[in-house]
mmCIF file of C-alpha atoms in Angstrom:
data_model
loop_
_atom_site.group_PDB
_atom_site.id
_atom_site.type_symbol
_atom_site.label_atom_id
_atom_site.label_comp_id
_atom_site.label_asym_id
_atom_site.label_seq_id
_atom_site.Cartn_x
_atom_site.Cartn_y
_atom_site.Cartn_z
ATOM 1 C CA UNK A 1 30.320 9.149 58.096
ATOM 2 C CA UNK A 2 27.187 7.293 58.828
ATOM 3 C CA UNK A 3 26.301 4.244 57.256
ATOM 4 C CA UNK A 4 23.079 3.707 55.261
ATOM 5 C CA UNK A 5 21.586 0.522 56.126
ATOM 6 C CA UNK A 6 19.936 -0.905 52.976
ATOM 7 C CA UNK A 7 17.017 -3.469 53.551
ATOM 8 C CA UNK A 8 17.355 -7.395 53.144
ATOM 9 C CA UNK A 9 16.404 -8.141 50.038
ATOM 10 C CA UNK A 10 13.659 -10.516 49.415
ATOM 11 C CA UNK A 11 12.783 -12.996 46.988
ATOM 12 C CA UNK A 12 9.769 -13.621 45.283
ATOM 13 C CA UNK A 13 8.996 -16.526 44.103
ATOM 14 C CA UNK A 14 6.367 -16.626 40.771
ATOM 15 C CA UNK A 15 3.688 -19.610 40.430
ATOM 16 C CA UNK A 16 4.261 -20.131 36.688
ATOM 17 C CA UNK A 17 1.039 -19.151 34.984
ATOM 18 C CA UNK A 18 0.093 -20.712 31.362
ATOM 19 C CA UNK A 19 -0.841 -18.058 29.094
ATOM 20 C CA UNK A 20 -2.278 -18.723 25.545
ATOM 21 C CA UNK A 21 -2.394 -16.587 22.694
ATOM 22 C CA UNK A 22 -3.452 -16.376 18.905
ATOM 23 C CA UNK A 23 -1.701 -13.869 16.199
ATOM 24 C CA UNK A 24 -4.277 -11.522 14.973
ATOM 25 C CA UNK A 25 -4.556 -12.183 10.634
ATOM 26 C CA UNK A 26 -5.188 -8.274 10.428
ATOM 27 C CA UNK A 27 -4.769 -5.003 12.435
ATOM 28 C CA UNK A 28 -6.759 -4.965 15.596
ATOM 29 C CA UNK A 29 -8.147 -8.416 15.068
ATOM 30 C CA UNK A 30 -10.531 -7.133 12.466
ATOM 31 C CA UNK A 31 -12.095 -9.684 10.297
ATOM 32 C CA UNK A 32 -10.967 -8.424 6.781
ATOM 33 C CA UNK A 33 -8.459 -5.668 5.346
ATOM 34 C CA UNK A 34 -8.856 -3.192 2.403
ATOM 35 C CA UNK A 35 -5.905 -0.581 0.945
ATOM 36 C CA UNK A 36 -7.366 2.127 -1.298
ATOM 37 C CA UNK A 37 -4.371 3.160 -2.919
ATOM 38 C CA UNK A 38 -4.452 6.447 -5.807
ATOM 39 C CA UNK A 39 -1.944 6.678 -8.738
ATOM 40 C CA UNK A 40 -1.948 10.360 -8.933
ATOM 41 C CA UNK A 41 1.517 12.103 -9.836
ATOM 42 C CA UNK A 42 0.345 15.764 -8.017
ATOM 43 C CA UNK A 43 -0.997 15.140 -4.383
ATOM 44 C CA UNK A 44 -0.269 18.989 -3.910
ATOM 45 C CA UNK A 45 -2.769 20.279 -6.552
ATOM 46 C CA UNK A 46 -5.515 22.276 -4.738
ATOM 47 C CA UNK A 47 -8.065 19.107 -6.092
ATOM 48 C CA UNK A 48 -6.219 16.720 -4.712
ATOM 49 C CA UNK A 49 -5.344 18.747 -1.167
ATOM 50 C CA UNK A 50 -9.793 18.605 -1.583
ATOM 51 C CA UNK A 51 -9.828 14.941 -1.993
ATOM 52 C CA UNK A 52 -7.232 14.325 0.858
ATOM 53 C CA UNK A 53 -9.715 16.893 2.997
ATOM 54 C CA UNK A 54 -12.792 14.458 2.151
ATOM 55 C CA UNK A 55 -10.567 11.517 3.028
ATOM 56 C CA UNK A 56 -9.414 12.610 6.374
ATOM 57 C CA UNK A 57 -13.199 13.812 7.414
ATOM 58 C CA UNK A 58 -14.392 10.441 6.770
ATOM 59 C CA UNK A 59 -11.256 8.684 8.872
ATOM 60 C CA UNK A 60 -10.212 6.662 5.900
ATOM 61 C CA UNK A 61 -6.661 6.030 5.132
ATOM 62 C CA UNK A 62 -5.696 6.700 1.241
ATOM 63 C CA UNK A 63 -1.943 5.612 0.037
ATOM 64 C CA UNK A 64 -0.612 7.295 -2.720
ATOM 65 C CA UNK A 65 2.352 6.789 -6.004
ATOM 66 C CA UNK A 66 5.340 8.072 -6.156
ATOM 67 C CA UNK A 67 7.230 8.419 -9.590
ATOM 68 C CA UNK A 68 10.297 9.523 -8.139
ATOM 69 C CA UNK A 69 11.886 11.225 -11.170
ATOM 70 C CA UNK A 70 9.993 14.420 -10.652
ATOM 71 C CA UNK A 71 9.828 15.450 -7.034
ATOM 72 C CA UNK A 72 10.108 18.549 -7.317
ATOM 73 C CA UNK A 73 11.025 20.573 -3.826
ATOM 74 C CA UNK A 74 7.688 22.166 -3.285
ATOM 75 C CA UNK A 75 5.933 18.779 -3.885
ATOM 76 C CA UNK A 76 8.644 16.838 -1.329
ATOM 77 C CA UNK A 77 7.712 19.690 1.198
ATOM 78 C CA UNK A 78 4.111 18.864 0.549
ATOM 79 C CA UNK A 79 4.473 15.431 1.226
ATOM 80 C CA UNK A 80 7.169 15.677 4.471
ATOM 81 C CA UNK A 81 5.213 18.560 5.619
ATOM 82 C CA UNK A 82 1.905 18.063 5.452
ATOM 83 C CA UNK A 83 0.540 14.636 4.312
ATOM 84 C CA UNK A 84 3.172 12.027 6.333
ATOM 85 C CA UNK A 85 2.315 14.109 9.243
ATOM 86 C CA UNK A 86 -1.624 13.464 8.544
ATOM 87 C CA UNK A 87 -0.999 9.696 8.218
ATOM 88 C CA UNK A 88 -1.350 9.236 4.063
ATOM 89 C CA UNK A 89 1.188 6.951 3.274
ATOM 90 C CA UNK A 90 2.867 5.855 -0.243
ATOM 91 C CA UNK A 91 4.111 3.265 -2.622
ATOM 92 C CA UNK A 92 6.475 3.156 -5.704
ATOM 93 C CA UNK A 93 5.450 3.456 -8.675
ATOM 94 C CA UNK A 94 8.888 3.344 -10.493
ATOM 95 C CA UNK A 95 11.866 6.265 -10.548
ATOM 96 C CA UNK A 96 10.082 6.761 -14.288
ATOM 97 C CA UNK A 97 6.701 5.241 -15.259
ATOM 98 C CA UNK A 98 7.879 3.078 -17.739
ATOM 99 C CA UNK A 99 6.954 -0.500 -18.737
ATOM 100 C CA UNK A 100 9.489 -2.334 -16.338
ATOM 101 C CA UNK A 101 8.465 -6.297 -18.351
ATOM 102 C CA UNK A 102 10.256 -4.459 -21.554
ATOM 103 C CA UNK A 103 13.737 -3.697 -19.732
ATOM 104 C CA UNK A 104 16.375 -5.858 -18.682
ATOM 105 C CA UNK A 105 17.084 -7.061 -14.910
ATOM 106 C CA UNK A 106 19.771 -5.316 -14.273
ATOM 107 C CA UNK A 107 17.516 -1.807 -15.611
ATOM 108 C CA UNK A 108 14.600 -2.735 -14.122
ATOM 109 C CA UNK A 109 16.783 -3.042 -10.744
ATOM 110 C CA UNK A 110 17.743 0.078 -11.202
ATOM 111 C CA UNK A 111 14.537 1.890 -11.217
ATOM 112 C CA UNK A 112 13.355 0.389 -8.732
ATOM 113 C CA UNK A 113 16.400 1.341 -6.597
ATOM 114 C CA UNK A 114 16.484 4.836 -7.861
ATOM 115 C CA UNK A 115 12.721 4.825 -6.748
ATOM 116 C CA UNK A 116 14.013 3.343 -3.528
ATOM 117 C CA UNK A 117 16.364 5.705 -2.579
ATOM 118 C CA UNK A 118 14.165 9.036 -3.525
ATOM 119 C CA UNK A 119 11.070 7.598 -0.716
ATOM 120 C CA UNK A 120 14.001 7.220 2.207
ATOM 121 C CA UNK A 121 15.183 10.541 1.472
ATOM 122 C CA UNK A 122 11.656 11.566 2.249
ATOM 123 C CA UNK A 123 11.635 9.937 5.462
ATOM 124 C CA UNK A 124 9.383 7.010 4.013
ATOM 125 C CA UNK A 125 10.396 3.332 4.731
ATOM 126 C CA UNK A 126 9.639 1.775 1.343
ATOM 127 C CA UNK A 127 7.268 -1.266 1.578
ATOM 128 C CA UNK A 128 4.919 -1.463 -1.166
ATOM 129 C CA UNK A 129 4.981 -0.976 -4.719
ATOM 130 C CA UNK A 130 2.593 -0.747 -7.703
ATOM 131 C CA UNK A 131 3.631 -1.309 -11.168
ATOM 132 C CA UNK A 132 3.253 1.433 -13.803
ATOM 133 C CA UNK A 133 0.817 0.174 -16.135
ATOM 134 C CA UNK A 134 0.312 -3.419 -14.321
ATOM 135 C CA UNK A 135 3.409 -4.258 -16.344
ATOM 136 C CA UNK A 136 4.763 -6.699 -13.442
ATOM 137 C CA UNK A 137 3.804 -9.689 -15.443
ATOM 138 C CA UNK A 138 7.586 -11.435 -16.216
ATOM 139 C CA UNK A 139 9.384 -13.407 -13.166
ATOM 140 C CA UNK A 140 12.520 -11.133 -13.782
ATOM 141 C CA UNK A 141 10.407 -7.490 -12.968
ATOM 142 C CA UNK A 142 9.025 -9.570 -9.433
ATOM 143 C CA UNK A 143 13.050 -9.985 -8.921
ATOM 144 C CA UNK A 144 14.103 -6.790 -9.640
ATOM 145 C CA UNK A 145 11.756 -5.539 -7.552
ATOM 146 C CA UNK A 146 12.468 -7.589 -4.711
ATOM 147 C CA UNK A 147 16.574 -7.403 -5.009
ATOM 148 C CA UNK A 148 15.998 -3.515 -4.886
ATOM 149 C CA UNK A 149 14.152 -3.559 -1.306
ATOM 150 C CA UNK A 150 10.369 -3.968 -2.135
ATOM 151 C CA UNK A 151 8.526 -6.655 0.079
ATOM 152 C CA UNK A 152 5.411 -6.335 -2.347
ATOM 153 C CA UNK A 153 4.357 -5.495 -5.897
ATOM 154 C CA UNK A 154 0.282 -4.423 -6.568
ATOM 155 C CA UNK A 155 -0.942 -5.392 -10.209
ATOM 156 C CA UNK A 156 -3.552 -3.236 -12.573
ATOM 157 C CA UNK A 157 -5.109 -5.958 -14.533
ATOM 158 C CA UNK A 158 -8.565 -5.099 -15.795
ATOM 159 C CA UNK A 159 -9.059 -8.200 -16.712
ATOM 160 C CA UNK A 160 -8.691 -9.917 -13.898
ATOM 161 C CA UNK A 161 -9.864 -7.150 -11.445
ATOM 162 C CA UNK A 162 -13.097 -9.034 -10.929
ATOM 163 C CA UNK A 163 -11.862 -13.115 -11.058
ATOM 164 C CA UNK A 164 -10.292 -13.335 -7.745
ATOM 165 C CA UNK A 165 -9.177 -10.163 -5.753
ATOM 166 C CA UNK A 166 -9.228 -11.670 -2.550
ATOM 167 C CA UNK A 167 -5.918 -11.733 -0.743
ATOM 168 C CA UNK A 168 -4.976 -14.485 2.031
ATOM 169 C CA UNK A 169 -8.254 -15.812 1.968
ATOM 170 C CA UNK A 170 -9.242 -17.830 4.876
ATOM 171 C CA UNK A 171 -6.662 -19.852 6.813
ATOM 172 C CA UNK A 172 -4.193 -18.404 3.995
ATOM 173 C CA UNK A 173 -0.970 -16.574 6.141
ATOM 174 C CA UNK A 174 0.607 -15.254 2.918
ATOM 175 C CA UNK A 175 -0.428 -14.017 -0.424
ATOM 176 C CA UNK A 176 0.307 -16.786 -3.531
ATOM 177 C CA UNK A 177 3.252 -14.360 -4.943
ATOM 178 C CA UNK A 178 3.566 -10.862 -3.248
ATOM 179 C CA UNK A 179 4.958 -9.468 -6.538
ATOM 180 C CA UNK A 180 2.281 -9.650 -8.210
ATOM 181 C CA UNK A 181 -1.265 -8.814 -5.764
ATOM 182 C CA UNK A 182 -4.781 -8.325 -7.455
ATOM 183 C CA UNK A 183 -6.633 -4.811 -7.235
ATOM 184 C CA UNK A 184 -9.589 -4.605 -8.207
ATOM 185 C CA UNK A 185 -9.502 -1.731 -10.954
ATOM 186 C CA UNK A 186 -11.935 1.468 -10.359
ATOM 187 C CA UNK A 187 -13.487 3.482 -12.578
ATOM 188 C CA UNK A 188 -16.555 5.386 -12.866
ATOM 189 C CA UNK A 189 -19.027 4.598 -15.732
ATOM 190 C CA UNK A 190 -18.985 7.721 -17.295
ATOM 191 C CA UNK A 191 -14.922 7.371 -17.880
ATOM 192 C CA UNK A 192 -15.070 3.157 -19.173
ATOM 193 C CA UNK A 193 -17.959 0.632 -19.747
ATOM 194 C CA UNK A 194 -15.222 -1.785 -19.033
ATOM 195 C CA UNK A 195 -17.203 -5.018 -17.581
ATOM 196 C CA UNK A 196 -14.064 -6.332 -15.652
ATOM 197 C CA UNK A 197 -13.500 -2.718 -13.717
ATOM 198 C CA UNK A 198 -15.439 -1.107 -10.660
ATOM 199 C CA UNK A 199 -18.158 1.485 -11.604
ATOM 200 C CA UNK A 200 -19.696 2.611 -8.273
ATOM 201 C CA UNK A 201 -19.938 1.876 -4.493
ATOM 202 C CA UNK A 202 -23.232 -0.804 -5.538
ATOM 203 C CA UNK A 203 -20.459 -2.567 -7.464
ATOM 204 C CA UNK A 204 -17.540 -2.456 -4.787
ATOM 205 C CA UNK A 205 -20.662 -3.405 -2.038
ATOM 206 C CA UNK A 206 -20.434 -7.653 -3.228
ATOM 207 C CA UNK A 207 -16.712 -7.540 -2.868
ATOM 208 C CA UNK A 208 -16.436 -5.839 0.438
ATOM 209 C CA UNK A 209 -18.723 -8.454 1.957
ATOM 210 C CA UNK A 210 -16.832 -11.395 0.317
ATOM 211 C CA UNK A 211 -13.782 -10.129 1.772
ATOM 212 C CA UNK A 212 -15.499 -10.549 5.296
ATOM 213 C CA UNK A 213 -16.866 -13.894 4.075
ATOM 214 C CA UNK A 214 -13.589 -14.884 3.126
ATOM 215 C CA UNK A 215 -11.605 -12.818 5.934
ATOM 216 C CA UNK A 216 -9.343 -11.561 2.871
ATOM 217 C CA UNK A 217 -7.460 -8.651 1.925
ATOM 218 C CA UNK A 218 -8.692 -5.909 -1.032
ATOM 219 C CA UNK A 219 -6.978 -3.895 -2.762
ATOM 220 C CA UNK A 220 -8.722 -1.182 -4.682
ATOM 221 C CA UNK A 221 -6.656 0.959 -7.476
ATOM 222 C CA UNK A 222 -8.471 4.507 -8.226
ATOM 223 C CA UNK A 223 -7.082 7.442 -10.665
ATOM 224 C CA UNK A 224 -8.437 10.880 -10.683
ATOM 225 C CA UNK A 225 -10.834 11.119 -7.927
ATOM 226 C CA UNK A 226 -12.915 14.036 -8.204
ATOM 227 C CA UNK A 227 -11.573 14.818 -11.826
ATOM 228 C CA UNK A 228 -14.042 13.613 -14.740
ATOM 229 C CA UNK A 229 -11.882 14.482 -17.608
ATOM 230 C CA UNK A 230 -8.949 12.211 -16.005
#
């Protein structure tokens, strides 16, 4: 049997190099972030399969609600099928859209779990969440929400849509409670002459440049896109 000689092996010796390095505050090292995110119940409707058309054409990225109580098979198909594999992604938005501030912890925990559960058995890793109705107001709904598996809660506060929807502004690394983050609240004029809300793109324009300014995170809340009675 001959022998197989293997070579000496060598040693290399490195000349330590000193590398520096900075984390990036948002994807890519961009300046500012934005989420558009859509409570709509029916992504599979034929005007919202239109809207998701427009989105993709324009390489935006749209997140959408999911009331988990009625996901219904042809809808869950929809969604594992055809939208996760386009790159929309979702958020909770309660098992049932109910005011969560009116229940008790231990209910409120449960929604939220039930919600939980239904997104993973979609093949979605749960992350965000948006309160039905804004109602995340009480310290007890932000622990619910957080015991259940949430790392973030989105408000819907007209009122406040226009004060201070800037997120992590600045030299800010985390939000002031990430239960409870601002959205700036959109609507078209011809649906509310609501002064606090977001009529058109000239309205959203000042915002989008003061989250550059401020290097912040937006996050816009829209309802019924393409749909004037909604």
């Amino acid at each position: 049997m001959k022998m197989i000689r293997r070579p000496p092996r060598k040693i290399v010796r490195l000349t330590p190099v000193e590398l520096s390095g900075e984390i990036a505050k948002w994807y890519n090292n961009h300046t500012a972030a934005i989420s558009l995110t859509y409570d709509i119940g029916a992504p599979d409707t034929q005007l919202d399969r239109d809207v998701q058309q427009a989105v993709l054409e324009r390489g935006l990225h749209l997140d959408y609600e999911l009331v988990t109580y009625n996901i219904w098979q042809e809808k869950a198909e929809y969604i594992s099928e055809v939208m996760i594999p386009n790159g929309f992604q979702f958020f909770g938005h309660g098992h049932w859209h109910i005011n969560h501030d009116q229940l008790s912890y231990e209910r409120s925990k449960e929604s939220f779990q039930l919600c939980y559960g239904a997104m993973t058995g979609l093949g979605i890793t749960p992350v965000a969440y948006a309160y039905p109705g804004g109602h995340g107001r009480t310290q007890s709904t932000h622990q619910a929400l957080a015991d259940a598996g949430f790392l973030s809660g989105r408000m819907f506060e007209a009122s406040d849509s226009r004060n201070n929807p800037y997120i992590m502004s600045n030299e800010e690394t985390e939000p002031e409670n990430w239960f409870a983050l601002p959205s700036l609240v959109m609507m078209s004029s011809d649906f509310s002459e609501n002064p606090d809300v977001i009529h058109d793109t000239a309205e959203l324009i000042p915002f989008l440049e003061g989250a550059i300014k401020r290097r912040a995170w937006l996050i816009t809340t829209y309802h019924a896109i393409g749909n004037p009675e909604g």
